[in-house]
Short mmCIF file of C-alpha atoms and ligand atoms in Angstrom, two decimals:
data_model
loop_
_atom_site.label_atom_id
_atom_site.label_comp_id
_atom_site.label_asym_id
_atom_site.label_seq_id
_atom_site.Cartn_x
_atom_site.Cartn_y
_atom_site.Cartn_z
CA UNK A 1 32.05 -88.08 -19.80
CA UNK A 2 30.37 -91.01 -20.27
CA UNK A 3 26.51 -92.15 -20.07
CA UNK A 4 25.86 -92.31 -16.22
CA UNK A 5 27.38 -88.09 -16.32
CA UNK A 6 24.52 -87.65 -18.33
CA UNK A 7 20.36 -86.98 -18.89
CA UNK A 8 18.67 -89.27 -21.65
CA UNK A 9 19.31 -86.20 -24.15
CA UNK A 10 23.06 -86.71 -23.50
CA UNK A 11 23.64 -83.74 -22.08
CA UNK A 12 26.09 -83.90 -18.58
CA UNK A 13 24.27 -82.64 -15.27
CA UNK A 14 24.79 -79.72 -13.86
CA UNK A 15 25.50 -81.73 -10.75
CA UNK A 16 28.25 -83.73 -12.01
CA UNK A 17 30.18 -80.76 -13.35
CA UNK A 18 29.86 -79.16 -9.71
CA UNK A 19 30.33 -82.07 -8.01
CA UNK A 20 34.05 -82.09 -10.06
CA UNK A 21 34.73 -78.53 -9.63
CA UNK A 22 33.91 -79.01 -5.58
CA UNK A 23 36.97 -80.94 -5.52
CA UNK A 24 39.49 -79.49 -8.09
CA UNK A 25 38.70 -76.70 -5.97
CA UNK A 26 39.29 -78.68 -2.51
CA UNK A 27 42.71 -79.95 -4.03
CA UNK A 28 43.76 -76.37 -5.20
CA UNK A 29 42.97 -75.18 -1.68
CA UNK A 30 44.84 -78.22 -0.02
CA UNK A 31 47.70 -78.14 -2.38
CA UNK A 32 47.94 -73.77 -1.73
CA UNK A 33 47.52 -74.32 2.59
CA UNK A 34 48.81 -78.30 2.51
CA UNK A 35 45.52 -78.64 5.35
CA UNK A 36 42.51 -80.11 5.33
CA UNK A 37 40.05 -77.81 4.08
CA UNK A 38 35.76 -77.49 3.42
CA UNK A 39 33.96 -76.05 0.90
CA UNK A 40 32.14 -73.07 2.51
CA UNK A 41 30.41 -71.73 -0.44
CA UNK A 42 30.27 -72.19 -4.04
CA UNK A 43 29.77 -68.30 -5.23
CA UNK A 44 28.80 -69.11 -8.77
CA UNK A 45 28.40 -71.70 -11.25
CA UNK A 46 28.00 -70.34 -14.44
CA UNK A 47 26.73 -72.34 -17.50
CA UNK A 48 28.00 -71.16 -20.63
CA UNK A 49 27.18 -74.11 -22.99
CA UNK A 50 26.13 -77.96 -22.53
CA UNK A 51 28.81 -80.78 -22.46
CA UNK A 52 27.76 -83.76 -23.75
CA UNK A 53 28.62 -87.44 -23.75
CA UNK A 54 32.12 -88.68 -25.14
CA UNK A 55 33.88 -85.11 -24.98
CA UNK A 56 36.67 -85.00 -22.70
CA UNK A 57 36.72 -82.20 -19.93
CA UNK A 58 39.17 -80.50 -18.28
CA UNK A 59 39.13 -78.90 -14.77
CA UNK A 60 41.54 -75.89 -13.81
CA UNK A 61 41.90 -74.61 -10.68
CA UNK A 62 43.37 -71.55 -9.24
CA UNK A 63 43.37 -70.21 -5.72
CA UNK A 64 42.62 -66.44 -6.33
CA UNK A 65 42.71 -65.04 -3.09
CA UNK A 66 43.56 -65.76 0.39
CA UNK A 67 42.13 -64.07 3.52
CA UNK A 68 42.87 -65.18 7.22
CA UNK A 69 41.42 -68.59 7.21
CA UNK A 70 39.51 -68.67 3.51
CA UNK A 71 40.59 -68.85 0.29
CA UNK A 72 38.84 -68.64 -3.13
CA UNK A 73 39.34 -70.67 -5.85
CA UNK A 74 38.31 -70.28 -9.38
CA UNK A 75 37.47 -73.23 -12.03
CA UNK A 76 37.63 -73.42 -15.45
CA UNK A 77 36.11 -76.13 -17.10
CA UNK A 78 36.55 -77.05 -20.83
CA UNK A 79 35.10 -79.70 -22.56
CA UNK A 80 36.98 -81.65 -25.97
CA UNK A 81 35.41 -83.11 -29.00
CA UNK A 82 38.33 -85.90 -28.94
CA UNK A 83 37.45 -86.69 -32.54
CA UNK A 84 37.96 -83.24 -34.04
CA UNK A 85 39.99 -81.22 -30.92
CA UNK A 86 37.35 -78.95 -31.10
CA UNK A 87 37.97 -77.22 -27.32
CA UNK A 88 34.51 -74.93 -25.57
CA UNK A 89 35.03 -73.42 -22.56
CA UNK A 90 31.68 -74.37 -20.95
CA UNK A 91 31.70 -73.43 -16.92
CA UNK A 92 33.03 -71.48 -14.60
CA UNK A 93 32.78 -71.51 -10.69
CA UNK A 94 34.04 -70.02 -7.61
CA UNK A 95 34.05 -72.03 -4.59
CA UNK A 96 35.35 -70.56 -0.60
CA UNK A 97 37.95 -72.72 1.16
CA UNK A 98 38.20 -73.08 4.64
CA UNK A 99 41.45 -74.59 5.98
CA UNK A 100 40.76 -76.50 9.17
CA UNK A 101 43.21 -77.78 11.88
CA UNK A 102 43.39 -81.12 13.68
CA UNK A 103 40.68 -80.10 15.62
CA UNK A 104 38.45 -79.13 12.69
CA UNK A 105 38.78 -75.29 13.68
CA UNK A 106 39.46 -72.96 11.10
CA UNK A 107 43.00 -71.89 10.71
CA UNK A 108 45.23 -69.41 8.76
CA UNK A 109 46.60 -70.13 5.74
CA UNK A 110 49.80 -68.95 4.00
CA UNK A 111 49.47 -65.87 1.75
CA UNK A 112 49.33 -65.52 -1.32
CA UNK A 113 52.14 -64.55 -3.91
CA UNK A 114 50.22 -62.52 -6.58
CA UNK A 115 53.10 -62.27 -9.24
CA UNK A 116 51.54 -62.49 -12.95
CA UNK A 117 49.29 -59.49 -13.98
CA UNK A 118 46.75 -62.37 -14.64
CA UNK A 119 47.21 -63.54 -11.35
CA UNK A 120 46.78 -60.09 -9.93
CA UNK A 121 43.55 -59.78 -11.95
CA UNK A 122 42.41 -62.61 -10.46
CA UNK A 123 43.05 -61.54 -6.57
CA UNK A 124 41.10 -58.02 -7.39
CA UNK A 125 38.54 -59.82 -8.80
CA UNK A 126 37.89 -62.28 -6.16
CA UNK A 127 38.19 -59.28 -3.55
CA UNK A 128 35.18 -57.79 -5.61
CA UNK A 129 33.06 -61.13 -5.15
CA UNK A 130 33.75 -60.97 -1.64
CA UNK A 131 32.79 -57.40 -0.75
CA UNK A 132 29.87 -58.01 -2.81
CA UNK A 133 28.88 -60.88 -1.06
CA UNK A 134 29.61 -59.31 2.53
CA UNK A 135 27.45 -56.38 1.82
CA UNK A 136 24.87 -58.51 0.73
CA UNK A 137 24.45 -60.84 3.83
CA UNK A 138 24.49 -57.31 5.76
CA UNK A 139 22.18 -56.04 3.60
CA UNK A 140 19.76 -59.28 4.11
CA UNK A 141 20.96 -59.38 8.12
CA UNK A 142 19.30 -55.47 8.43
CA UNK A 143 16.17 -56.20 6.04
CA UNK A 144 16.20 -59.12 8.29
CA UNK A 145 16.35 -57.08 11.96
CA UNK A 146 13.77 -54.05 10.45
C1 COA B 201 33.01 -73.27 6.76
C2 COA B 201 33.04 -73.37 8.28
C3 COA B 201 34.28 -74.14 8.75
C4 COA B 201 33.10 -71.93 8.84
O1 COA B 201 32.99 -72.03 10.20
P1 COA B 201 32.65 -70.75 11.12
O2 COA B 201 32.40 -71.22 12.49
O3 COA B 201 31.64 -69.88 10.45
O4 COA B 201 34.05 -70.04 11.16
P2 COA B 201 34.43 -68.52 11.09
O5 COA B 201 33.28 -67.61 11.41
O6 COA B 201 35.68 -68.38 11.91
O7 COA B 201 34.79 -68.30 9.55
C5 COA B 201 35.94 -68.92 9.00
C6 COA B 201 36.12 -68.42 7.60
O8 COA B 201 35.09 -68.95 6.79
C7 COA B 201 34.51 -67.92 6.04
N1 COA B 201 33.12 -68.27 5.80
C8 COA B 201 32.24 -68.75 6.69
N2 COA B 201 31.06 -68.99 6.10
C9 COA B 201 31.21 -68.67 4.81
C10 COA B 201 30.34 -68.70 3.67
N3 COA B 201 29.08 -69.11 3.75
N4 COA B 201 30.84 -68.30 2.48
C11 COA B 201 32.12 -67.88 2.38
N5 COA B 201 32.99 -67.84 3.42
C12 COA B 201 32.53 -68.22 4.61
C13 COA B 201 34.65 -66.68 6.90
O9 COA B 201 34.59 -65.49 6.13
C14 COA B 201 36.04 -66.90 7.47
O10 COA B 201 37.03 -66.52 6.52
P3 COA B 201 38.34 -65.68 6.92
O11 COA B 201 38.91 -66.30 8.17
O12 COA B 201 39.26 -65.86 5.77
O13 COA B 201 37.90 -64.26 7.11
C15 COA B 201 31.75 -74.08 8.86
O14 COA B 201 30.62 -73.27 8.55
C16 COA B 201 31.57 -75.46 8.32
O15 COA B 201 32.19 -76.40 8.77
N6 COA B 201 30.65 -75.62 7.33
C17 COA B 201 30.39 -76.92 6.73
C18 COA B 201 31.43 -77.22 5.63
C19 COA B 201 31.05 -78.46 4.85
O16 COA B 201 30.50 -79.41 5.39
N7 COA B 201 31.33 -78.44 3.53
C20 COA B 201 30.98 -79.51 2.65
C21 COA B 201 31.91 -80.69 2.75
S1 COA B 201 33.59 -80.28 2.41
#
């Protein structure tokens, strides 16, 4: 990360790290569908300590789950003291897919082969985020309609 990532305390913005994860994510997604995909919704961007100037950070990506035409993929970011090797895990986000055809529609995308128990952790996980987030737009949709 270098000076322009940063504020005058040296400390990257919070829009630079999700600006990164936004496309890890995208090539995760395109690399899991091989289609042109969008960004639907970033789900969470979590915080966990401040990455600052001169460390070196690392973006992993993993699609977690795949529904009809969505997927989700999950980011782990870790940031490097390249002086010491001292290694933080600092963010984490999880970003919605959608695959698109040539006519910008969204269309299906190939399953998904949930073989590690890690990787199975991850699928029931990111079914949990969506539920959550489905009942919560109905939730919002009835407040919404009295
Ligand atoms: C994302 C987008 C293609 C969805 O279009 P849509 O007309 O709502 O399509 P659908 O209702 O058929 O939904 C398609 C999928 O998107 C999912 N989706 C739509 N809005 C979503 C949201 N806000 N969060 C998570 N998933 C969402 C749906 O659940 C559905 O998934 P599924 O097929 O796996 O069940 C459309 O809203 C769009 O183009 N948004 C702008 C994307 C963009 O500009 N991103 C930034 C640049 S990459």
């Amino acid at each position: 990360m270098g000076l322009m990532d940063a504020n005058s305390a040296g400390y990257v913005h919070g829009g630079t790290v999700m600006l990164l994860c936004d496309e890890v994510a995208g090539l995760a997604a395109i690399k899991h569908s091989r289609l042109r995909v969008v960004t639907a919704g970033m789900d969470r961007m979590t915080f966990l300590e401040p990455i600052h100037v001169a460390e070196l950070v690392t973006f992993t990506a993993s699609v977690n789950a795949v529904w009809r035409t969505s997927m989700e993929v999950g980011v782990r970011v870790d940031a490097e003291q390249p002086r010491d090797g001292t290694v933080r895990h600092t963010n984490t986000a999880y970003l919605t897919m959608v695959a698109l055809d040539e006519d910008g529609r969204p269309t299906e995308v190939p399953p998904l082969l949930a073989g590690s128990d890690d990787e199975k952790r991850r699928e029931r996980e990111a079914q949990t985020r969506r539920r959550n987030r489905l009942a919560e737009r109905d939730e919002l949709q009835r407040d919404r309609s009295g």
